[in-house]
Amino acid sequence: MSTLAERAAAAAGRTDTLPPAGSADDTGIITESLPDLSGYVPAESEEWADVPVHIAWLRVRRDIAYIGKGDAYVENGKKKYDFRGYERTVAAFGPVTLKHGVSVIPHRLAPSHRDAKSGKGTPMREATTKVTWRVYGPRGDFFEMESEGESLDYADKGTAKAQTIAQRVVLLIAGLIPTGAPDSDESNIERGEAPPRTAASYRDEILEAGTSRQRLAQINYEIKQVGLFNAQVVNEVGDEEPLGAFLFRIGQERIQVGGQ
């Protein structure tokens, strides 16, 4: 029985298929071309089976089986690493979920944002988004999954990028899709200690007008974990105030302004 990718290739007049797991070129880098699914339409014989959503999802996993790291990140003409990109993941899951009557829908978003800088000091915006996904089956029943995405952007695309990353992550992890690449545990990198954040840097972030309520709640958790909750900071009027009390006061002011 041919796979969905093989049938899509045949519909487009091609005979190429995805390589088997573990295949590599002379450099040891797994390669694959993105399947052309533009001409794929589910056949009438591929009617959605009347099965529970968890069975439909298992069938999606069975048909995909493997997505290799066919994308590469290149910097200054030199390849840094290989990865499985968003387009490659969606190209694999899109037609197969359609075949089995499965929909993966974002149900709830919890975004947060903060200002950041690139390594060269260029102002950027960091977006972190937690997404609750609902996976619906052909019967209309569903189960939920959660994932997070994080991105940096110079303009207004940060939130959209974070959401696409969260979608790629949930599809690959929930689908248990292997890459065929060497296991990440085969290498070991010593982690350096990141410089700790200061109470003053948290104060500055709290004062930023663009800091969301979700981020303020996250800061409340962070400063408790690192022992800065009672650290003294100079507030907006020049007086010393415990960081935790300062955070609570600013948060309440934001709530009052937002409710007016």
PDB file of C-alpha atoms in Angstrom:
ATOM      1  CA  MET A   1       0.000   0.000   0.000  1.00  0.00           C
ATOM      2  CA  SER A   2       1.457   3.353  -1.012  1.00  0.00           C
ATOM      3  CA  THR A   3       1.891   6.118   1.509  1.00  0.00           C
ATOM      4  CA  LEU A   4       0.107   9.470   1.385  1.00  0.00           C
ATOM      5  CA  ALA A   5       3.336  11.188   0.302  1.00  0.00           C
ATOM      6  CA  GLU A   6       3.810   8.683  -2.539  1.00  0.00           C
ATOM      7  CA  ARG A   7       0.243   9.228  -3.754  1.00  0.00           C
ATOM      8  CA  ALA A   8       0.734  12.994  -3.589  1.00  0.00           C
ATOM      9  CA  ALA A   9       3.924  12.675  -5.619  1.00  0.00           C
ATOM     10  CA  ALA A  10       2.150  10.520  -8.192  1.00  0.00           C
ATOM     11  CA  ALA A  11      -0.666  13.069  -8.474  1.00  0.00           C
ATOM     12  CA  ALA A  12       1.954  15.726  -9.220  1.00  0.00           C
ATOM     13  CA  GLY A  13       3.641  13.519 -11.830  1.00  0.00           C
ATOM     14  CA  ARG A  14       6.680  12.696  -9.676  1.00  0.00           C
ATOM     15  CA  THR A  15       8.108   9.473  -8.332  1.00  0.00           C
ATOM     16  CA  ASP A  16      10.263  10.813  -5.489  1.00  0.00           C
ATOM     17  CA  THR A  17       9.499   9.784  -1.915  1.00  0.00           C
ATOM     18  CA  LEU A  18      10.755  10.744   1.500  1.00  0.00           C
ATOM     19  CA  PRO A  19      13.922   8.847   2.480  1.00  0.00           C
ATOM     20  CA  PRO A  20      13.704   6.151   5.133  1.00  0.00           C
ATOM     21  CA  ALA A  21      14.655   7.026   8.691  1.00  0.00           C
ATOM     22  CA  GLY A  22      18.400   7.263   9.104  1.00  0.00           C
ATOM     23  CA  SER A  23      19.332   7.737   5.424  1.00  0.00           C
ATOM     24  CA  ALA A  24      22.076  10.294   4.884  1.00  0.00           C
ATOM     25  CA  ASP A  25      24.275  11.790   2.210  1.00  0.00           C
ATOM     26  CA  ASP A  26      28.091  11.668   2.155  1.00  0.00           C
ATOM     27  CA  THR A  27      28.329  14.399   4.788  1.00  0.00           C
ATOM     28  CA  GLY A  28      26.229  12.443   7.261  1.00  0.00           C
ATOM     29  CA  ILE A  29      23.424  15.009   7.081  1.00  0.00           C
ATOM     30  CA  ILE A  30      19.924  13.681   6.582  1.00  0.00           C
ATOM     31  CA  THR A  31      18.355  15.176   3.476  1.00  0.00           C
ATOM     32  CA  GLU A  32      14.847  15.225   2.100  1.00  0.00           C
ATOM     33  CA  SER A  33      12.791  17.385  -0.209  1.00  0.00           C
ATOM     34  CA  LEU A  34       9.577  18.963   0.985  1.00  0.00           C
ATOM     35  CA  PRO A  35       6.736  16.878  -0.498  1.00  0.00           C
ATOM     36  CA  ASP A  36       4.628  18.672  -3.097  1.00  0.00           C
ATOM     37  CA  LEU A  37       1.076  18.256  -1.824  1.00  0.00           C
ATOM     38  CA  SER A  38      -0.478  21.047  -3.856  1.00  0.00           C
ATOM     39  CA  GLY A  39      -2.325  18.556  -6.073  1.00  0.00           C
ATOM     40  CA  TYR A  40      -3.506  16.263  -3.305  1.00  0.00           C
ATOM     41  CA  VAL A  41      -7.231  15.879  -2.752  1.00  0.00           C
ATOM     42  CA  PRO A  42      -8.633  13.064  -0.565  1.00  0.00           C
ATOM     43  CA  ALA A  43     -10.222  10.414  -2.746  1.00  0.00           C
ATOM     44  CA  GLU A  44     -13.896   9.618  -2.297  1.00  0.00           C
ATOM     45  CA  SER A  45     -12.857   6.239  -0.925  1.00  0.00           C
ATOM     46  CA  GLU A  46     -11.021   8.049   1.898  1.00  0.00           C
ATOM     47  CA  GLU A  47     -14.181   8.910   3.790  1.00  0.00           C
ATOM     48  CA  TRP A  48     -13.698   9.662   7.457  1.00  0.00           C
ATOM     49  CA  ALA A  49     -14.073   6.589   9.604  1.00  0.00           C
ATOM     50  CA  ASP A  50     -16.546   6.800  12.494  1.00  0.00           C
ATOM     51  CA  VAL A  51     -13.941   6.355  15.237  1.00  0.00           C
ATOM     52  CA  PRO A  52     -13.113   8.187  18.498  1.00  0.00           C
ATOM     53  CA  VAL A  53     -10.615  11.013  18.270  1.00  0.00           C
ATOM     54  CA  HIS A  54      -7.805   9.077  19.974  1.00  0.00           C
ATOM     55  CA  ILE A  55      -8.067   6.339  17.343  1.00  0.00           C
ATOM     56  CA  ALA A  56      -8.108   8.899  14.518  1.00  0.00           C
ATOM     57  CA  TRP A  57      -4.989  10.519  16.006  1.00  0.00           C
ATOM     58  CA  LEU A  58      -3.216   7.152  16.163  1.00  0.00           C
ATOM     59  CA  ARG A  59      -3.972   6.711  12.457  1.00  0.00           C
ATOM     60  CA  VAL A  60      -2.461  10.124  11.731  1.00  0.00           C
ATOM     61  CA  ARG A  61       0.679   9.072  13.591  1.00  0.00           C
ATOM     62  CA  ARG A  62       0.808   5.779  11.699  1.00  0.00           C
ATOM     63  CA  ASP A  63       0.644   7.465   8.300  1.00  0.00           C
ATOM     64  CA  ILE A  64       3.284  10.112   9.026  1.00  0.00           C
ATOM     65  CA  ALA A  65       5.758   7.899  10.916  1.00  0.00           C
ATOM     66  CA  TYR A  66       8.840  10.038  10.226  1.00  0.00           C
ATOM     67  CA  ILE A  67       9.878  13.632   9.434  1.00  0.00           C
ATOM     68  CA  GLY A  68      13.583  14.239   8.932  1.00  0.00           C
ATOM     69  CA  LYS A  69      15.589  17.376   9.661  1.00  0.00           C
ATOM     70  CA  GLY A  70      15.473  18.583   6.072  1.00  0.00           C
ATOM     71  CA  ASP A  71      15.894  22.308   6.809  1.00  0.00           C
ATOM     72  CA  ALA A  72      19.161  24.056   7.614  1.00  0.00           C
ATOM     73  CA  TYR A  73      20.054  27.307   9.373  1.00  0.00           C
ATOM     74  CA  VAL A  74      22.837  29.128   7.525  1.00  0.00           C
ATOM     75  CA  GLU A  75      24.760  32.097   8.903  1.00  0.00           C
ATOM     76  CA  ASN A  76      27.403  33.966   6.873  1.00  0.00           C
ATOM     77  CA  GLY A  77      27.381  31.208   4.271  1.00  0.00           C
ATOM     78  CA  LYS A  78      28.058  28.477   6.841  1.00  0.00           C
ATOM     79  CA  LYS A  79      25.499  25.946   7.969  1.00  0.00           C
ATOM     80  CA  LYS A  80      25.008  26.010  11.722  1.00  0.00           C
ATOM     81  CA  TYR A  81      22.486  23.210  12.253  1.00  0.00           C
ATOM     82  CA  ASP A  82      19.645  21.193  10.732  1.00  0.00           C
ATOM     83  CA  PHE A  83      16.060  21.310  11.952  1.00  0.00           C
ATOM     84  CA  ARG A  84      12.468  20.402  11.128  1.00  0.00           C
ATOM     85  CA  GLY A  85      10.763  23.650  10.157  1.00  0.00           C
ATOM     86  CA  TYR A  86       7.152  24.726  10.456  1.00  0.00           C
ATOM     87  CA  GLU A  87       6.367  24.352   6.734  1.00  0.00           C
ATOM     88  CA  ARG A  88       7.814  20.831   6.630  1.00  0.00           C
ATOM     89  CA  THR A  89       5.794  19.790   9.674  1.00  0.00           C
ATOM     90  CA  VAL A  90       2.525  21.275   8.397  1.00  0.00           C
ATOM     91  CA  ALA A  91       3.109  19.778   4.933  1.00  0.00           C
ATOM     92  CA  ALA A  92       3.266  16.360   6.585  1.00  0.00           C
ATOM     93  CA  PHE A  93       0.384  16.751   9.057  1.00  0.00           C
ATOM     94  CA  GLY A  94      -2.008  18.835   6.930  1.00  0.00           C
ATOM     95  CA  PRO A  95      -3.157  16.271   4.352  1.00  0.00           C
ATOM     96  CA  VAL A  96      -2.970  13.331   6.763  1.00  0.00           C
ATOM     97  CA  THR A  97      -5.215  14.999   9.335  1.00  0.00           C
ATOM     98  CA  LEU A  98      -7.588  15.874   6.489  1.00  0.00           C
ATOM     99  CA  LYS A  99      -7.568  12.239   5.415  1.00  0.00           C
ATOM    100  CA  HIS A 100      -8.631  11.041   8.877  1.00  0.00           C
ATOM    101  CA  GLY A 101     -11.054  13.864   9.717  1.00  0.00           C
ATOM    102  CA  VAL A 102      -8.815  15.359  12.404  1.00  0.00           C
ATOM    103  CA  SER A 103      -8.572  19.087  13.196  1.00  0.00           C
ATOM    104  CA  VAL A 104      -5.955  20.709  15.445  1.00  0.00           C
ATOM    105  CA  ILE A 105      -7.411  24.029  16.637  1.00  0.00           C
ATOM    106  CA  PRO A 106      -5.927  26.655  18.993  1.00  0.00           C
ATOM    107  CA  HIS A 107      -8.453  26.943  21.826  1.00  0.00           C
ATOM    108  CA  ARG A 108      -6.780  29.298  24.304  1.00  0.00           C
ATOM    109  CA  LEU A 109      -3.759  31.637  24.061  1.00  0.00           C
ATOM    110  CA  ALA A 110      -1.754  33.096  26.944  1.00  0.00           C
ATOM    111  CA  PRO A 111       0.822  35.461  25.393  1.00  0.00           C
ATOM    112  CA  SER A 112       3.416  37.595  27.146  1.00  0.00           C
ATOM    113  CA  HIS A 113       5.866  40.134  25.725  1.00  0.00           C
ATOM    114  CA  ARG A 114       8.942  42.037  26.788  1.00  0.00           C
ATOM    115  CA  ASP A 115      11.570  44.247  25.197  1.00  0.00           C
ATOM    116  CA  ALA A 116      14.900  42.642  24.376  1.00  0.00           C
ATOM    117  CA  LYS A 117      18.033  43.298  22.324  1.00  0.00           C
ATOM    118  CA  SER A 118      19.926  41.292  19.745  1.00  0.00           C
ATOM    119  CA  GLY A 119      23.578  40.378  20.189  1.00  0.00           C
ATOM    120  CA  LYS A 120      24.432  43.574  18.322  1.00  0.00           C
ATOM    121  CA  GLY A 121      22.236  45.712  20.567  1.00  0.00           C
ATOM    122  CA  THR A 122      19.333  46.150  18.129  1.00  0.00           C
ATOM    123  CA  PRO A 123      15.991  46.645  19.943  1.00  0.00           C
ATOM    124  CA  MET A 124      13.704  43.636  19.567  1.00  0.00           C
ATOM    125  CA  ARG A 125      10.500  42.293  21.057  1.00  0.00           C
ATOM    126  CA  GLU A 126      10.359  38.894  22.735  1.00  0.00           C
ATOM    127  CA  ALA A 127       7.058  37.015  22.563  1.00  0.00           C
ATOM    128  CA  THR A 128       6.210  33.901  24.572  1.00  0.00           C
ATOM    129  CA  THR A 129       2.885  32.193  23.971  1.00  0.00           C
ATOM    130  CA  LYS A 130       1.293  29.252  25.759  1.00  0.00           C
ATOM    131  CA  VAL A 131      -1.362  27.632  23.575  1.00  0.00           C
ATOM    132  CA  THR A 132      -4.040  25.131  24.558  1.00  0.00           C
ATOM    133  CA  TRP A 133      -4.869  23.024  21.508  1.00  0.00           C
ATOM    134  CA  ARG A 134      -7.995  20.988  20.886  1.00  0.00           C
ATOM    135  CA  VAL A 135      -7.687  17.955  18.641  1.00  0.00           C
ATOM    136  CA  TYR A 136     -11.093  17.109  17.161  1.00  0.00           C
ATOM    137  CA  GLY A 137     -11.942  13.760  15.596  1.00  0.00           C
ATOM    138  CA  PRO A 138     -14.500  12.830  12.935  1.00  0.00           C
ATOM    139  CA  ARG A 139     -17.193  12.366  15.621  1.00  0.00           C
ATOM    140  CA  GLY A 140     -16.678  15.868  17.013  1.00  0.00           C
ATOM    141  CA  ASP A 141     -15.094  14.623  20.247  1.00  0.00           C
ATOM    142  CA  PHE A 142     -11.758  16.115  21.265  1.00  0.00           C
ATOM    143  CA  PHE A 143      -8.821  16.043  23.644  1.00  0.00           C
ATOM    144  CA  GLU A 144      -6.589  18.957  24.683  1.00  0.00           C
ATOM    145  CA  MET A 145      -2.836  19.515  24.588  1.00  0.00           C
ATOM    146  CA  GLU A 146      -0.621  22.443  25.581  1.00  0.00           C
ATOM    147  CA  SER A 147       2.602  23.808  24.159  1.00  0.00           C
ATOM    148  CA  GLU A 148       4.663  26.989  24.292  1.00  0.00           C
ATOM    149  CA  GLY A 149       6.469  28.998  21.635  1.00  0.00           C
ATOM    150  CA  GLU A 150       9.039  31.755  21.992  1.00  0.00           C
ATOM    151  CA  SER A 151      10.373  34.202  19.414  1.00  0.00           C
ATOM    152  CA  LEU A 152      12.311  37.428  18.930  1.00  0.00           C
ATOM    153  CA  ASP A 153      11.310  39.892  16.218  1.00  0.00           C
ATOM    154  CA  TYR A 154      12.259  43.379  15.067  1.00  0.00           C
ATOM    155  CA  ALA A 155       8.728  44.336  14.015  1.00  0.00           C
ATOM    156  CA  ASP A 156       5.223  42.993  14.667  1.00  0.00           C
ATOM    157  CA  LYS A 157       5.596  39.292  13.793  1.00  0.00           C
ATOM    158  CA  GLY A 158       6.793  38.004  17.183  1.00  0.00           C
ATOM    159  CA  THR A 159       3.439  36.686  18.421  1.00  0.00           C
ATOM    160  CA  ALA A 160       2.655  34.957  15.119  1.00  0.00           C
ATOM    161  CA  LYS A 161       6.105  33.340  15.101  1.00  0.00           C
ATOM    162  CA  ALA A 162       5.675  32.145  18.687  1.00  0.00           C
ATOM    163  CA  GLN A 163       2.310  30.571  17.819  1.00  0.00           C
ATOM    164  CA  THR A 164       3.700  28.718  14.786  1.00  0.00           C
ATOM    165  CA  ILE A 165       6.559  27.386  16.907  1.00  0.00           C
ATOM    166  CA  ALA A 166       4.054  26.217  19.538  1.00  0.00           C
ATOM    167  CA  GLN A 167       2.072  24.464  16.794  1.00  0.00           C
ATOM    168  CA  ARG A 168       5.135  22.716  15.384  1.00  0.00           C
ATOM    169  CA  VAL A 169       6.170  21.611  18.871  1.00  0.00           C
ATOM    170  CA  VAL A 170       2.786  20.128  19.790  1.00  0.00           C
ATOM    171  CA  LEU A 171       2.441  18.260  16.483  1.00  0.00           C
ATOM    172  CA  LEU A 172       5.899  16.707  16.677  1.00  0.00           C
ATOM    173  CA  ILE A 173       5.768  15.836  20.371  1.00  0.00           C
ATOM    174  CA  ALA A 174       2.181  14.588  20.468  1.00  0.00           C
ATOM    175  CA  GLY A 175       2.781  12.730  17.227  1.00  0.00           C
ATOM    176  CA  LEU A 176       5.960  11.073  18.603  1.00  0.00           C
ATOM    177  CA  ILE A 177       7.562  11.766  15.219  1.00  0.00           C
ATOM    178  CA  PRO A 178      11.239  10.682  15.011  1.00  0.00           C
ATOM    179  CA  THR A 179      13.862  12.555  12.973  1.00  0.00           C
ATOM    180  CA  GLY A 180      16.241   9.732  12.126  1.00  0.00           C
ATOM    181  CA  ALA A 181      19.064  11.971  13.393  1.00  0.00           C
ATOM    182  CA  PRO A 182      21.601  11.073  16.107  1.00  0.00           C
ATOM    183  CA  ASP A 183      20.144  11.136  19.603  1.00  0.00           C
ATOM    184  CA  SER A 184      20.684  14.430  21.408  1.00  0.00           C
ATOM    185  CA  ASP A 185      22.001  12.508  24.435  1.00  0.00           C
ATOM    186  CA  GLU A 186      25.002  11.400  22.377  1.00  0.00           C
ATOM    187  CA  SER A 187      26.579  14.828  22.903  1.00  0.00           C
ATOM    188  CA  ASN A 188      27.166  16.704  26.141  1.00  0.00           C
ATOM    189  CA  ILE A 189      27.616  20.450  26.547  1.00  0.00           C
ATOM    190  CA  GLU A 190      28.645  22.040  29.815  1.00  0.00           C
ATOM    191  CA  ARG A 191      26.151  24.725  30.757  1.00  0.00           C
ATOM    192  CA  GLY A 192      27.517  28.084  31.829  1.00  0.00           C
ATOM    193  CA  GLU A 193      25.814  30.109  34.515  1.00  0.00           C
ATOM    194  CA  ALA A 194      23.633  32.889  33.137  1.00  0.00           C
ATOM    195  CA  PRO A 195      24.117  36.214  34.929  1.00  0.00           C
ATOM    196  CA  PRO A 196      21.345  36.639  37.523  1.00  0.00           C
ATOM    197  CA  ARG A 197      18.770  39.378  37.007  1.00  0.00           C
ATOM    198  CA  THR A 198      18.864  42.300  39.399  1.00  0.00           C
ATOM    199  CA  ALA A 199      15.974  43.758  41.346  1.00  0.00           C
ATOM    200  CA  ALA A 200      16.427  46.997  39.386  1.00  0.00           C
ATOM    201  CA  SER A 201      16.007  45.181  36.038  1.00  0.00           C
ATOM    202  CA  TYR A 202      12.739  43.644  37.276  1.00  0.00           C
ATOM    203  CA  ARG A 203      11.607  47.088  38.467  1.00  0.00           C
ATOM    204  CA  ASP A 204      12.261  48.551  35.007  1.00  0.00           C
ATOM    205  CA  GLU A 205      10.317  45.760  33.293  1.00  0.00           C
ATOM    206  CA  ILE A 206       7.392  46.182  35.708  1.00  0.00           C
ATOM    207  CA  LEU A 207       7.239  49.904  34.927  1.00  0.00           C
ATOM    208  CA  GLU A 208       7.113  49.359  31.148  1.00  0.00           C
ATOM    209  CA  ALA A 209       3.644  50.177  29.842  1.00  0.00           C
ATOM    210  CA  GLY A 210       3.758  47.204  27.477  1.00  0.00           C
ATOM    211  CA  THR A 211       4.343  44.617  30.207  1.00  0.00           C
ATOM    212  CA  SER A 212       1.197  42.476  30.241  1.00  0.00           C
ATOM    213  CA  ARG A 213      -0.689  41.240  33.311  1.00  0.00           C
ATOM    214  CA  GLN A 214       0.380  37.706  32.444  1.00  0.00           C
ATOM    215  CA  ARG A 215       4.020  38.795  32.481  1.00  0.00           C
ATOM    216  CA  LEU A 216       3.538  40.584  35.816  1.00  0.00           C
ATOM    217  CA  ALA A 217       2.201  37.357  37.285  1.00  0.00           C
ATOM    218  CA  GLN A 218       5.218  35.529  35.917  1.00  0.00           C
ATOM    219  CA  ILE A 219       7.571  38.124  37.423  1.00  0.00           C
ATOM    220  CA  ASN A 220       5.871  37.626  40.797  1.00  0.00           C
ATOM    221  CA  TYR A 221       6.764  33.916  40.593  1.00  0.00           C
ATOM    222  CA  GLU A 222      10.318  34.594  39.411  1.00  0.00           C
ATOM    223  CA  ILE A 223      11.290  37.085  42.096  1.00  0.00           C
ATOM    224  CA  LYS A 224      10.027  34.724  44.780  1.00  0.00           C
ATOM    225  CA  GLN A 225      12.115  31.898  43.336  1.00  0.00           C
ATOM    226  CA  VAL A 226      15.338  33.946  43.203  1.00  0.00           C
ATOM    227  CA  GLY A 227      14.877  35.628  46.599  1.00  0.00           C
ATOM    228  CA  LEU A 228      14.236  39.168  45.332  1.00  0.00           C
ATOM    229  CA  PHE A 229      10.653  39.545  46.543  1.00  0.00           C
ATOM    230  CA  ASN A 230      11.682  41.691  49.541  1.00  0.00           C
ATOM    231  CA  ALA A 231      14.656  43.389  47.854  1.00  0.00           C
ATOM    232  CA  GLN A 232      14.567  47.180  48.112  1.00  0.00           C
ATOM    233  CA  VAL A 233      14.251  49.155  44.869  1.00  0.00           C
ATOM    234  CA  VAL A 234      13.886  52.849  44.113  1.00  0.00           C
ATOM    235  CA  ASN A 235      10.346  53.323  42.812  1.00  0.00           C
ATOM    236  CA  GLU A 236       9.005  55.793  40.260  1.00  0.00           C
ATOM    237  CA  VAL A 237       8.895  58.661  42.775  1.00  0.00           C
ATOM    238  CA  GLY A 238      12.384  58.081  44.187  1.00  0.00           C
ATOM    239  CA  ASP A 239      11.395  56.249  47.377  1.00  0.00           C
ATOM    240  CA  GLU A 240      12.678  52.829  48.412  1.00  0.00           C
ATOM    241  CA  GLU A 241      10.089  50.064  48.297  1.00  0.00           C
ATOM    242  CA  PRO A 242      10.224  46.239  48.475  1.00  0.00           C
ATOM    243  CA  LEU A 243      10.139  44.805  44.964  1.00  0.00           C
ATOM    244  CA  GLY A 244       7.186  42.516  45.745  1.00  0.00           C
ATOM    245  CA  ALA A 245       5.117  45.378  47.160  1.00  0.00           C
ATOM    246  CA  PHE A 246       6.079  47.549  44.192  1.00  0.00           C
ATOM    247  CA  LEU A 247       4.962  44.825  41.769  1.00  0.00           C
ATOM    248  CA  PHE A 248       1.632  44.390  43.567  1.00  0.00           C
ATOM    249  CA  ARG A 249       0.941  48.132  43.597  1.00  0.00           C
ATOM    250  CA  ILE A 250       1.739  48.612  39.905  1.00  0.00           C
ATOM    251  CA  GLY A 251      -0.338  45.559  39.033  1.00  0.00           C
ATOM    252  CA  GLN A 252      -3.344  46.897  40.908  1.00  0.00           C
ATOM    253  CA  GLU A 253      -2.995  50.279  39.205  1.00  0.00           C
ATOM    254  CA  ARG A 254      -2.982  48.567  35.795  1.00  0.00           C
ATOM    255  CA  ILE A 255      -6.115  46.624  36.702  1.00  0.00           C
ATOM    256  CA  GLN A 256      -7.912  49.807  37.808  1.00  0.00           C
ATOM    257  CA  VAL A 257      -6.928  51.648  34.636  1.00  0.00           C
ATOM    258  CA  GLY A 258      -7.984  48.732  32.477  1.00  0.00           C
ATOM    259  CA  GLY A 259     -11.360  48.506  34.209  1.00  0.00           C
ATOM    260  CA  GLN A 260     -12.240  52.169  33.655  1.00  0.00           C
TER     261      GLN A 260
END
